[in-house]
Amino acid sequence: MRNSNNEQHMKIYQQLTAYSFATTFLFTSLFGAIENDEKNLPDDMQKIMLQSKYEHAIWGLYVKDLQTEEILYDLHSNKLFSPASTTKLFTIAALLNAFGNDYRFKTPVFATAKITDGKLQGNLIMVGQGDLTMGGRQPNSDTIAFTKMDHTISNEAPGVILTSQDPLQGINDLAKQTFQKGLRELSGDVIIDDSLFETVEKRGMILSPMIINENLIDLVINPTEIGEIAKLSWRPQVPGYKVDNQVKTVAKDGALELEISSDESGHNIVVKGTVPLGQKDIIRNSAIKDPNHFARTAFIQALQKAGVKVNVPSEAATMTKPLSSYKDLDRVALWTSPPLSEYAKLILKVSHNLGANLSALLLASHDGKKTFDEGIQLIGKFTMDNVKLSPNEFVMIDGAGGSENRFSPKAEVQLLEY
């Protein structure tokens, strides 16, 4: 473990146990026949496990008192099951082990020339650091906000509530800092350096070094009058992105049916369907397909609002290669995130798939690597070297809980013991 000290060890344990089933892991899988080893289990558990719908299922259960080390229940605890989102426990343990609970993401902006008389005859470069929220969930410098139903699953689940924070908070703050450094006119370009790790799509989500609003545009739909176009608002709004609202209001007993589509660039979003009277703040989302373009456009907009004259068009496609080193450049702004422990809380509390899979890329970058697969290998290495599982005791394809992953109930408890 990093620094091999008991204090860090305890911090990781506290993070995991605070957002998991502590010492109990119960799995069900659709193979095999149910056995009669459940006779010592509580009656309420037996009633669930012996329901007819689980006739062809096999259950795995392992309950251990971590203080006395007494095994309270042991049922198929060495069999491999699909762990679903408990996979995230291994991912986050590896992330905290590598970076530490107190690590903070620091996203800088550099100028390639000196600011003279308020003018910059050079470029501004924002260097993506893999900050999952970039201030978009940040009520203060040490906290990340979340709701019971996260906006990342708004297309799959009802009841999503948006956090109140501005998704562009971090970008806007960087622009204000740049203005406070004396910049009034930019004659060069605005560049996003995304060289920290590869940009890749996993589970329909874009993972990238520069992330705004988790690379999603939130759509909020409300009914108006029957037969009329519904009210639609969206965030974050930047130039060049448009939403075509074709949603109609129907009677209270009508169907809630919404279809979200966009062009290849993701810049032109179309929302079709119906929303009944009585519904309120129906949330859906559309993917930001080019995070660099979105961040660049958002930063140009923020600079202009802060009072900086920017002479490059917002829609310009000029993305020069990023500089390999920034040691000789002036840093004009820096966004600092809350501690990593807050990200762990977010990911485990709302089962944040994008954040969990992003963790693999962060681990890769921490080890001087670039790819998602290399990050997953590092989680596997942590699981073997630190948690002491053998390669035959788990299968890990992603960091969030994909259907290909396999862990045993005993392996999960072994992680918590670690």
Tab-separated table of C-alpha atoms in Angstrom:
chain	number	residue	atom	x	y	z
A	1	MET	CA	0.000	0.000	0.000
A	2	ARG	CA	1.178	3.535	-0.692
A	3	ASN	CA	3.372	4.625	2.245
A	4	SER	CA	2.468	1.279	3.885
A	5	ASN	CA	1.040	3.031	6.923
A	6	ASN	CA	-1.901	1.970	9.046
A	7	GLU	CA	-3.494	5.419	8.938
A	8	GLN	CA	-3.873	5.340	5.142
A	9	HIS	CA	-5.008	1.714	5.389
A	10	MET	CA	-7.772	2.722	7.818
A	11	LYS	CA	-8.865	5.681	5.661
A	12	ILE	CA	-9.429	3.398	2.672
A	13	TYR	CA	-11.325	0.894	4.831
A	14	GLN	CA	-13.551	3.655	6.207
A	15	GLN	CA	-14.336	4.906	2.706
A	16	LEU	CA	-15.358	1.445	1.518
A	17	THR	CA	-17.330	0.342	4.552
A	18	ALA	CA	-19.198	3.627	4.738
A	19	TYR	CA	-20.774	2.974	1.347
A	20	SER	CA	-21.084	-0.823	1.228
A	21	PHE	CA	-22.761	-3.652	3.088
A	22	ALA	CA	-19.917	-3.602	5.623
A	23	THR	CA	-19.305	-7.296	6.341
A	24	THR	CA	-22.111	-8.982	4.415
A	25	PHE	CA	-22.191	-9.814	0.713
A	26	LEU	CA	-25.101	-11.599	-0.879
A	27	PHE	CA	-25.037	-12.580	-4.539
A	28	THR	CA	-27.498	-14.332	-6.794
A	29	SER	CA	-26.793	-15.738	-10.217
A	30	LEU	CA	-28.984	-17.449	-12.776
A	31	PHE	CA	-27.323	-20.832	-12.910
A	32	GLY	CA	-27.408	-24.074	-10.945
A	33	ALA	CA	-30.031	-25.227	-8.465
A	34	ILE	CA	-30.754	-23.771	-5.069
A	35	GLU	CA	-29.511	-25.957	-2.242
A	36	ASN	CA	-30.830	-26.482	1.283
A	37	ASP	CA	-27.856	-24.940	3.098
A	38	GLU	CA	-29.949	-21.935	4.052
A	39	LYS	CA	-31.524	-23.569	7.126
A	40	ASN	CA	-29.365	-21.552	9.542
A	41	LEU	CA	-30.203	-18.241	7.916
A	42	PRO	CA	-32.748	-15.804	9.365
A	43	ASP	CA	-36.332	-16.596	8.356
A	44	ASP	CA	-36.752	-13.330	6.448
A	45	MET	CA	-33.751	-14.142	4.262
A	46	GLN	CA	-34.938	-17.689	3.643
A	47	LYS	CA	-38.350	-16.412	2.537
A	48	ILE	CA	-36.696	-14.307	-0.142
A	49	MET	CA	-34.177	-16.904	-1.270
A	50	LEU	CA	-36.757	-19.686	-1.549
A	51	GLN	CA	-39.231	-17.742	-3.679
A	52	SER	CA	-40.238	-19.567	-6.858
A	53	LYS	CA	-38.688	-16.911	-9.094
A	54	TYR	CA	-35.276	-17.953	-7.727
A	55	GLU	CA	-35.879	-21.662	-8.333
A	56	HIS	CA	-33.020	-21.874	-10.835
A	57	ALA	CA	-30.695	-19.469	-9.028
A	58	ILE	CA	-27.708	-20.106	-6.823
A	59	TRP	CA	-27.005	-17.861	-3.857
A	60	GLY	CA	-23.671	-16.890	-2.394
A	61	LEU	CA	-23.384	-15.536	1.121
A	62	TYR	CA	-20.457	-14.756	3.369
A	63	VAL	CA	-20.843	-12.989	6.709
A	64	LYS	CA	-17.845	-12.403	8.935
A	65	ASP	CA	-17.469	-10.433	12.136
A	66	LEU	CA	-14.400	-8.322	11.395
A	67	GLN	CA	-13.670	-7.833	15.100
A	68	THR	CA	-13.901	-11.420	16.319
A	69	GLU	CA	-13.172	-12.953	12.859
A	70	GLU	CA	-16.028	-15.395	13.458
A	71	ILE	CA	-17.670	-16.706	10.268
A	72	LEU	CA	-21.399	-16.264	10.844
A	73	TYR	CA	-22.663	-17.610	7.506
A	74	ASP	CA	-20.895	-19.262	4.612
A	75	LEU	CA	-22.846	-20.331	1.536
A	76	HIS	CA	-21.047	-20.813	-1.792
A	77	SER	CA	-18.626	-18.111	-0.700
A	78	ASN	CA	-15.864	-19.252	-3.072
A	79	LYS	CA	-18.020	-19.398	-6.192
A	80	LEU	CA	-17.691	-16.622	-8.760
A	81	PHE	CA	-20.734	-14.394	-9.216
A	82	SER	CA	-21.488	-11.301	-11.236
A	83	PRO	CA	-20.721	-8.578	-8.663
A	84	ALA	CA	-22.509	-5.706	-10.431
A	85	SER	CA	-21.638	-2.383	-8.809
A	86	THR	CA	-19.767	-3.901	-5.863
A	87	THR	CA	-16.952	-3.995	-8.442
A	88	LYS	CA	-16.584	-0.299	-7.639
A	89	LEU	CA	-15.266	-1.184	-4.166
A	90	PHE	CA	-12.135	-2.699	-5.717
A	91	THR	CA	-11.788	0.182	-8.178
A	92	ILE	CA	-12.050	2.875	-5.519
A	93	ALA	CA	-9.775	1.008	-3.109
A	94	ALA	CA	-7.103	0.899	-5.819
A	95	LEU	CA	-7.629	4.585	-6.634
A	96	LEU	CA	-7.355	5.708	-2.996
A	97	ASN	CA	-4.351	3.471	-2.480
A	98	ALA	CA	-2.524	5.080	-5.409
A	99	PHE	CA	-3.432	8.739	-4.883
A	100	GLY	CA	-4.413	9.008	-1.213
A	101	ASN	CA	-7.660	10.300	0.290
A	102	ASP	CA	-6.481	13.909	0.339
A	103	TYR	CA	-5.387	14.158	-3.294
A	104	ARG	CA	-6.902	17.087	-5.215
A	105	PHE	CA	-7.109	17.519	-8.968
A	106	LYS	CA	-5.458	20.744	-10.133
A	107	THR	CA	-6.439	21.931	-13.609
A	108	PRO	CA	-4.125	24.710	-14.861
A	109	VAL	CA	-4.265	27.275	-17.659
A	110	PHE	CA	-0.962	28.419	-19.170
A	111	ALA	CA	-0.078	31.340	-21.440
A	112	THR	CA	2.524	30.720	-24.142
A	113	ALA	CA	3.721	34.336	-23.987
A	114	LYS	CA	3.824	37.214	-21.529
A	115	ILE	CA	0.718	39.341	-21.061
A	116	THR	CA	1.792	42.842	-22.097
A	117	ASP	CA	-0.441	45.888	-21.714
A	118	GLY	CA	-3.392	43.539	-21.256
A	119	LYS	CA	-2.711	41.668	-24.508
A	120	LEU	CA	-1.520	38.119	-25.096
A	121	GLN	CA	0.204	37.490	-28.417
A	122	GLY	CA	0.093	33.770	-27.854
A	123	ASN	CA	-2.154	30.903	-26.806
A	124	LEU	CA	-3.997	29.903	-23.669
A	125	ILE	CA	-3.690	26.187	-22.901
A	126	MET	CA	-5.962	24.405	-20.445
A	127	VAL	CA	-4.465	21.082	-19.359
A	128	GLY	CA	-7.048	18.403	-18.562
A	129	GLN	CA	-6.349	16.485	-15.351
A	130	GLY	CA	-9.241	14.031	-15.315
A	131	ASP	CA	-11.286	16.028	-12.791
A	132	LEU	CA	-14.681	14.311	-12.886
A	133	THR	CA	-16.711	17.354	-11.851
A	134	MET	CA	-14.675	20.531	-12.629
A	135	GLY	CA	-16.697	22.398	-10.013
A	136	GLY	CA	-20.046	21.345	-11.411
A	137	ARG	CA	-21.044	19.659	-8.133
A	138	GLN	CA	-18.986	21.800	-5.791
A	139	PRO	CA	-20.837	23.851	-3.118
A	140	ASN	CA	-17.502	24.673	-1.461
A	141	SER	CA	-13.819	23.845	-1.784
A	142	ASP	CA	-14.038	20.593	0.171
A	143	THR	CA	-17.367	19.045	-0.805
A	144	ILE	CA	-19.008	17.383	-3.809
A	145	ALA	CA	-22.803	17.466	-4.006
A	146	PHE	CA	-25.008	14.651	-5.290
A	147	THR	CA	-28.657	13.616	-5.268
A	148	LYS	CA	-30.331	10.257	-4.639
A	149	MET	CA	-30.828	9.682	-8.369
A	150	ASP	CA	-27.912	10.934	-10.431
A	151	HIS	CA	-28.269	12.748	-13.740
A	152	THR	CA	-25.913	10.282	-15.450
A	153	ILE	CA	-28.733	7.683	-15.426
A	154	SER	CA	-31.567	10.045	-16.386
A	155	ASN	CA	-32.225	8.225	-19.679
A	156	GLU	CA	-32.621	4.899	-17.870
A	157	ALA	CA	-34.339	5.710	-14.567
A	158	PRO	CA	-37.102	8.067	-13.363
A	159	GLY	CA	-36.856	10.470	-10.451
A	160	VAL	CA	-33.550	12.126	-11.299
A	161	ILE	CA	-32.859	15.449	-9.565
A	162	LEU	CA	-30.114	17.810	-10.724
A	163	THR	CA	-27.661	19.335	-8.281
A	164	SER	CA	-27.980	23.097	-7.904
A	165	GLN	CA	-24.389	23.939	-8.822
A	166	ASP	CA	-23.484	25.488	-12.195
A	167	PRO	CA	-21.823	22.818	-14.393
A	168	LEU	CA	-19.535	25.554	-15.766
A	169	GLN	CA	-18.378	26.747	-12.338
A	170	GLY	CA	-14.789	25.545	-12.755
A	171	ILE	CA	-14.456	26.888	-16.299
A	172	ASN	CA	-15.919	30.251	-15.279
A	173	ASP	CA	-13.549	30.507	-12.331
A	174	LEU	CA	-10.529	29.819	-14.548
A	175	ALA	CA	-11.664	32.592	-16.896
A	176	LYS	CA	-12.057	35.048	-13.996
A	177	GLN	CA	-8.589	34.186	-12.705
A	178	THR	CA	-7.165	34.767	-16.187
A	179	PHE	CA	-8.825	38.184	-16.313
A	180	GLN	CA	-7.447	38.988	-12.865
A	181	LYS	CA	-3.957	38.195	-14.191
A	182	GLY	CA	-4.374	41.239	-16.420
A	183	LEU	CA	-5.527	39.678	-19.688
A	184	ARG	CA	-7.903	41.860	-21.678
A	185	GLU	CA	-7.310	40.675	-25.236
A	186	LEU	CA	-6.247	37.294	-26.628
A	187	SER	CA	-4.798	37.225	-30.133
A	188	GLY	CA	-3.808	33.567	-30.127
A	189	ASP	CA	-5.826	30.391	-29.755
A	190	VAL	CA	-7.506	28.555	-26.904
A	191	ILE	CA	-6.191	24.999	-26.687
A	192	ILE	CA	-7.254	22.012	-24.605
A	193	ASP	CA	-4.438	19.593	-23.774
A	194	ASP	CA	-6.000	16.146	-23.410
A	195	SER	CA	-2.756	14.181	-23.466
A	196	LEU	CA	-3.053	12.846	-19.893
A	197	PHE	CA	-4.703	9.628	-21.097
A	198	GLU	CA	-6.728	8.308	-24.009
A	199	THR	CA	-10.279	9.473	-24.670
A	200	VAL	CA	-12.487	6.396	-24.885
A	201	GLU	CA	-16.160	5.434	-24.745
A	202	LYS	CA	-17.314	2.913	-22.139
A	203	ARG	CA	-20.919	1.904	-21.437
A	204	GLY	CA	-22.113	4.723	-23.675
A	205	MET	CA	-20.150	7.352	-21.733
A	206	ILE	CA	-17.171	9.393	-22.917
A	207	LEU	CA	-14.129	9.208	-20.633
A	208	SER	CA	-11.669	12.046	-21.221
A	209	PRO	CA	-9.033	14.156	-19.423
A	210	MET	CA	-11.257	17.242	-19.727
A	211	ILE	CA	-14.782	16.664	-18.439
A	212	ILE	CA	-17.598	19.168	-18.009
A	213	ASN	CA	-20.898	18.028	-16.485
A	214	GLU	CA	-19.708	14.439	-16.853
A	215	ASN	CA	-19.720	14.995	-20.630
A	216	LEU	CA	-23.500	15.313	-20.653
A	217	ILE	CA	-26.010	17.991	-21.598
A	218	ASP	CA	-28.956	17.891	-19.195
A	219	LEU	CA	-32.438	18.402	-20.641
A	220	VAL	CA	-35.284	19.480	-18.335
A	221	ILE	CA	-38.829	19.028	-19.713
A	222	ASN	CA	-42.089	20.370	-18.273
A	223	PRO	CA	-45.661	20.317	-19.662
A	224	THR	CA	-47.458	23.493	-20.766
A	225	GLU	CA	-50.976	23.276	-22.287
A	226	ILE	CA	-52.488	20.221	-23.983
A	227	GLY	CA	-51.436	20.164	-27.616
A	228	GLU	CA	-48.730	22.792	-27.105
A	229	ILE	CA	-44.962	22.370	-27.236
A	230	ALA	CA	-43.578	21.521	-23.811
A	231	LYS	CA	-41.167	23.788	-21.974
A	232	LEU	CA	-37.558	22.642	-22.315
A	233	SER	CA	-34.435	24.052	-20.693
A	234	TRP	CA	-30.933	22.656	-20.885
A	235	ARG	CA	-27.517	22.988	-19.348
A	236	PRO	CA	-24.675	23.701	-19.709
A	237	GLN	CA	-25.236	26.032	-22.651
A	238	VAL	CA	-22.346	27.000	-24.924
A	239	PRO	CA	-22.277	28.508	-28.441
A	240	GLY	CA	-22.663	26.066	-31.298
A	241	TYR	CA	-24.908	23.633	-29.430
A	242	LYS	CA	-28.630	23.671	-30.167
A	243	VAL	CA	-31.682	21.772	-28.913
A	244	ASP	CA	-34.714	21.277	-31.180
A	245	ASN	CA	-37.705	20.822	-28.869
A	246	GLN	CA	-40.452	18.749	-30.522
A	247	VAL	CA	-42.077	17.516	-27.297
A	248	LYS	CA	-45.844	18.045	-27.026
A	249	THR	CA	-47.973	18.298	-23.906
A	250	VAL	CA	-50.722	15.684	-23.530
A	251	ALA	CA	-53.483	14.994	-21.010
A	252	LYS	CA	-52.653	13.818	-17.510
A	253	ASP	CA	-53.421	10.194	-18.375
A	254	GLY	CA	-51.296	10.341	-21.533
A	255	ALA	CA	-47.942	8.656	-22.023
A	256	LEU	CA	-44.566	10.030	-21.055
A	257	GLU	CA	-42.534	9.156	-24.134
A	258	LEU	CA	-39.289	10.932	-24.942
A	259	GLU	CA	-36.717	10.245	-27.637
A	260	ILE	CA	-33.316	11.963	-27.603
A	261	SER	CA	-31.107	12.029	-30.687
A	262	SER	CA	-28.288	14.139	-32.083
A	263	ASP	CA	-26.132	14.490	-35.153
A	264	GLU	CA	-22.695	12.872	-35.350
A	265	SER	CA	-21.003	15.853	-33.720
A	266	GLY	CA	-23.488	15.990	-30.856
A	267	HIS	CA	-23.962	19.712	-31.474
A	268	ASN	CA	-27.546	19.482	-32.724
A	269	ILE	CA	-29.880	17.690	-30.333
A	270	VAL	CA	-33.473	16.737	-31.128
A	271	VAL	CA	-35.996	15.907	-28.397
A	272	LYS	CA	-39.256	14.280	-29.525
A	273	GLY	CA	-42.247	12.799	-27.730
A	274	THR	CA	-44.980	13.642	-25.256
A	275	VAL	CA	-45.141	14.776	-21.638
A	276	PRO	CA	-48.407	14.593	-19.637
A	277	LEU	CA	-49.870	17.353	-17.518
A	278	GLY	CA	-48.890	16.979	-13.875
A	279	GLN	CA	-45.340	15.889	-14.607
A	280	LYS	CA	-42.546	18.117	-13.316
A	281	ASP	CA	-38.876	18.505	-14.202
A	282	ILE	CA	-38.436	15.375	-16.299
A	283	ILE	CA	-34.683	14.967	-16.775
A	284	ARG	CA	-32.979	13.428	-19.777
A	285	ASN	CA	-29.459	13.816	-21.175
A	286	SER	CA	-27.523	13.910	-24.415
A	287	ALA	CA	-23.848	12.988	-24.687
A	288	ILE	CA	-21.139	15.566	-25.298
A	289	LYS	CA	-19.361	13.633	-28.027
A	290	ASP	CA	-16.314	15.907	-28.366
A	291	PRO	CA	-15.274	16.964	-24.841
A	292	ASN	CA	-12.329	19.025	-26.120
A	293	HIS	CA	-14.477	21.096	-28.462
A	294	PHE	CA	-17.075	21.616	-25.756
A	295	ALA	CA	-14.517	22.670	-23.134
A	296	ARG	CA	-12.754	24.993	-25.559
A	297	THR	CA	-16.008	26.663	-26.577
A	298	ALA	CA	-17.102	26.942	-22.943
A	299	PHE	CA	-13.782	28.520	-21.950
A	300	ILE	CA	-13.925	31.054	-24.792
A	301	GLN	CA	-17.456	31.969	-23.709
A	302	ALA	CA	-16.322	32.303	-20.084
A	303	LEU	CA	-13.360	34.489	-21.050
A	304	GLN	CA	-15.640	36.800	-22.996
A	305	LYS	CA	-18.082	37.048	-20.088
A	306	ALA	CA	-15.179	37.814	-17.754
A	307	GLY	CA	-14.144	40.750	-19.938
A	308	VAL	CA	-11.498	39.277	-22.223
A	309	LYS	CA	-11.665	40.007	-25.937
A	310	VAL	CA	-11.055	36.747	-27.793
A	311	ASN	CA	-10.151	37.077	-31.457
A	312	VAL	CA	-10.620	33.452	-32.487
A	313	PRO	CA	-14.105	32.264	-33.525
A	314	SER	CA	-15.812	29.957	-31.048
A	315	GLU	CA	-16.315	27.414	-33.814
A	316	ALA	CA	-12.696	27.417	-35.010
A	317	ALA	CA	-11.332	23.888	-35.289
A	318	THR	CA	-7.677	24.831	-34.815
A	319	MET	CA	-6.255	22.466	-32.237
A	320	THR	CA	-2.472	22.615	-32.359
A	321	LYS	CA	-0.434	19.916	-30.678
A	322	PRO	CA	-0.044	20.584	-26.961
A	323	LEU	CA	3.366	21.455	-25.600
A	324	SER	CA	5.134	18.576	-23.897
A	325	SER	CA	6.290	20.701	-20.995
A	326	TYR	CA	4.899	23.753	-19.253
A	327	LYS	CA	7.753	24.536	-16.877
A	328	ASP	CA	8.799	27.646	-18.806
A	329	LEU	CA	5.274	29.005	-19.296
A	330	ASP	CA	3.286	31.357	-17.086
A	331	ARG	CA	0.405	29.739	-15.254
A	332	VAL	CA	-2.443	32.233	-15.328
A	333	ALA	CA	-5.150	30.180	-13.596
A	334	LEU	CA	-5.645	27.025	-11.535
A	335	TRP	CA	-8.796	25.143	-10.558
A	336	THR	CA	-8.436	22.929	-7.466
A	337	SER	CA	-10.935	20.176	-6.704
A	338	PRO	CA	-12.225	18.831	-3.384
A	339	PRO	CA	-10.274	15.882	-1.924
A	340	LEU	CA	-10.401	12.508	-3.633
A	341	SER	CA	-12.347	11.103	-0.686
A	342	GLU	CA	-15.316	13.188	-1.883
A	343	TYR	CA	-15.077	11.620	-5.345
A	344	ALA	CA	-15.014	8.180	-3.718
A	345	LYS	CA	-18.171	9.108	-1.827
A	346	LEU	CA	-19.890	10.295	-5.016
A	347	ILE	CA	-18.939	7.209	-7.025
A	348	LEU	CA	-19.982	4.712	-4.351
A	349	LYS	CA	-23.089	6.531	-3.117
A	350	VAL	CA	-24.785	6.990	-6.504
A	351	SER	CA	-23.030	4.076	-8.239
A	352	HIS	CA	-21.391	6.483	-10.670
A	353	ASN	CA	-20.355	4.351	-13.657
A	354	LEU	CA	-18.493	7.100	-15.490
A	355	GLY	CA	-16.493	7.985	-12.387
A	356	ALA	CA	-15.652	4.353	-11.679
A	357	ASN	CA	-14.390	3.720	-15.193
A	358	LEU	CA	-12.582	7.061	-15.246
A	359	SER	CA	-10.700	5.782	-12.201
A	360	ALA	CA	-9.003	3.159	-14.360
A	361	LEU	CA	-7.623	5.883	-16.637
A	362	LEU	CA	-6.508	7.954	-13.658
A	363	LEU	CA	-4.638	4.928	-12.324
A	364	ALA	CA	-3.032	4.433	-15.724
A	365	SER	CA	-1.847	8.059	-15.828
A	366	HIS	CA	-0.546	7.805	-12.261
A	367	ASP	CA	1.636	4.914	-13.423
A	368	GLY	CA	2.855	6.733	-16.549
A	369	LYS	CA	0.466	4.876	-18.827
A	370	LYS	CA	-2.373	6.011	-21.105
A	371	THR	CA	-5.030	3.391	-21.787
A	372	PHE	CA	-8.138	2.057	-20.090
A	373	ASP	CA	-6.932	-1.533	-20.340
A	374	GLU	CA	-3.660	-0.607	-18.636
A	375	GLY	CA	-5.659	0.964	-15.816
A	376	ILE	CA	-7.786	-2.157	-15.382
A	377	GLN	CA	-4.594	-4.210	-15.212
A	378	LEU	CA	-3.379	-1.961	-12.396
A	379	ILE	CA	-6.622	-2.544	-10.465
A	380	GLY	CA	-6.046	-6.257	-10.982
A	381	LYS	CA	-2.476	-5.918	-9.738
A	382	PHE	CA	-3.695	-4.090	-6.635
A	383	THR	CA	-6.281	-6.823	-6.060
A	384	MET	CA	-3.612	-9.521	-6.229
A	385	ASP	CA	-0.727	-7.745	-4.481
A	386	ASN	CA	-2.642	-5.903	-1.766
A	387	VAL	CA	-5.960	-7.692	-1.271
A	388	LYS	CA	-4.162	-11.018	-1.825
A	389	LEU	CA	-6.608	-12.595	-4.265
A	390	SER	CA	-5.230	-15.067	-6.762
A	391	PRO	CA	-5.819	-14.521	-10.509
A	392	ASN	CA	-8.296	-17.423	-10.419
A	393	GLU	CA	-10.499	-15.699	-7.841
A	394	PHE	CA	-11.741	-12.780	-9.926
A	395	VAL	CA	-12.410	-11.480	-13.429
A	396	MET	CA	-12.353	-7.721	-14.025
A	397	ILE	CA	-13.080	-6.189	-17.420
A	398	ASP	CA	-14.171	-2.718	-16.311
A	399	GLY	CA	-14.180	-0.640	-13.150
A	400	ALA	CA	-17.916	-0.036	-12.810
A	401	GLY	CA	-19.561	-3.475	-12.759
A	402	GLY	CA	-19.913	-4.824	-16.273
A	403	SER	CA	-21.636	-8.158	-16.822
A	404	GLU	CA	-18.326	-9.876	-17.611
A	405	ASN	CA	-16.848	-9.197	-14.160
A	406	ARG	CA	-16.703	-11.979	-11.560
A	407	PHE	CA	-15.957	-11.962	-7.829
A	408	SER	CA	-16.809	-14.293	-4.969
A	409	PRO	CA	-18.553	-13.210	-1.748
A	410	LYS	CA	-15.411	-14.146	0.169
A	411	ALA	CA	-13.302	-11.935	-2.112
A	412	GLU	CA	-15.481	-8.932	-1.325
A	413	VAL	CA	-15.111	-9.457	2.418
A	414	GLN	CA	-11.383	-10.009	1.967
A	415	LEU	CA	-11.197	-6.534	0.406
A	416	LEU	CA	-12.894	-5.015	3.449
A	417	GLU	CA	-10.564	-6.901	5.778
A	418	TYR	CA	-7.662	-5.391	3.874
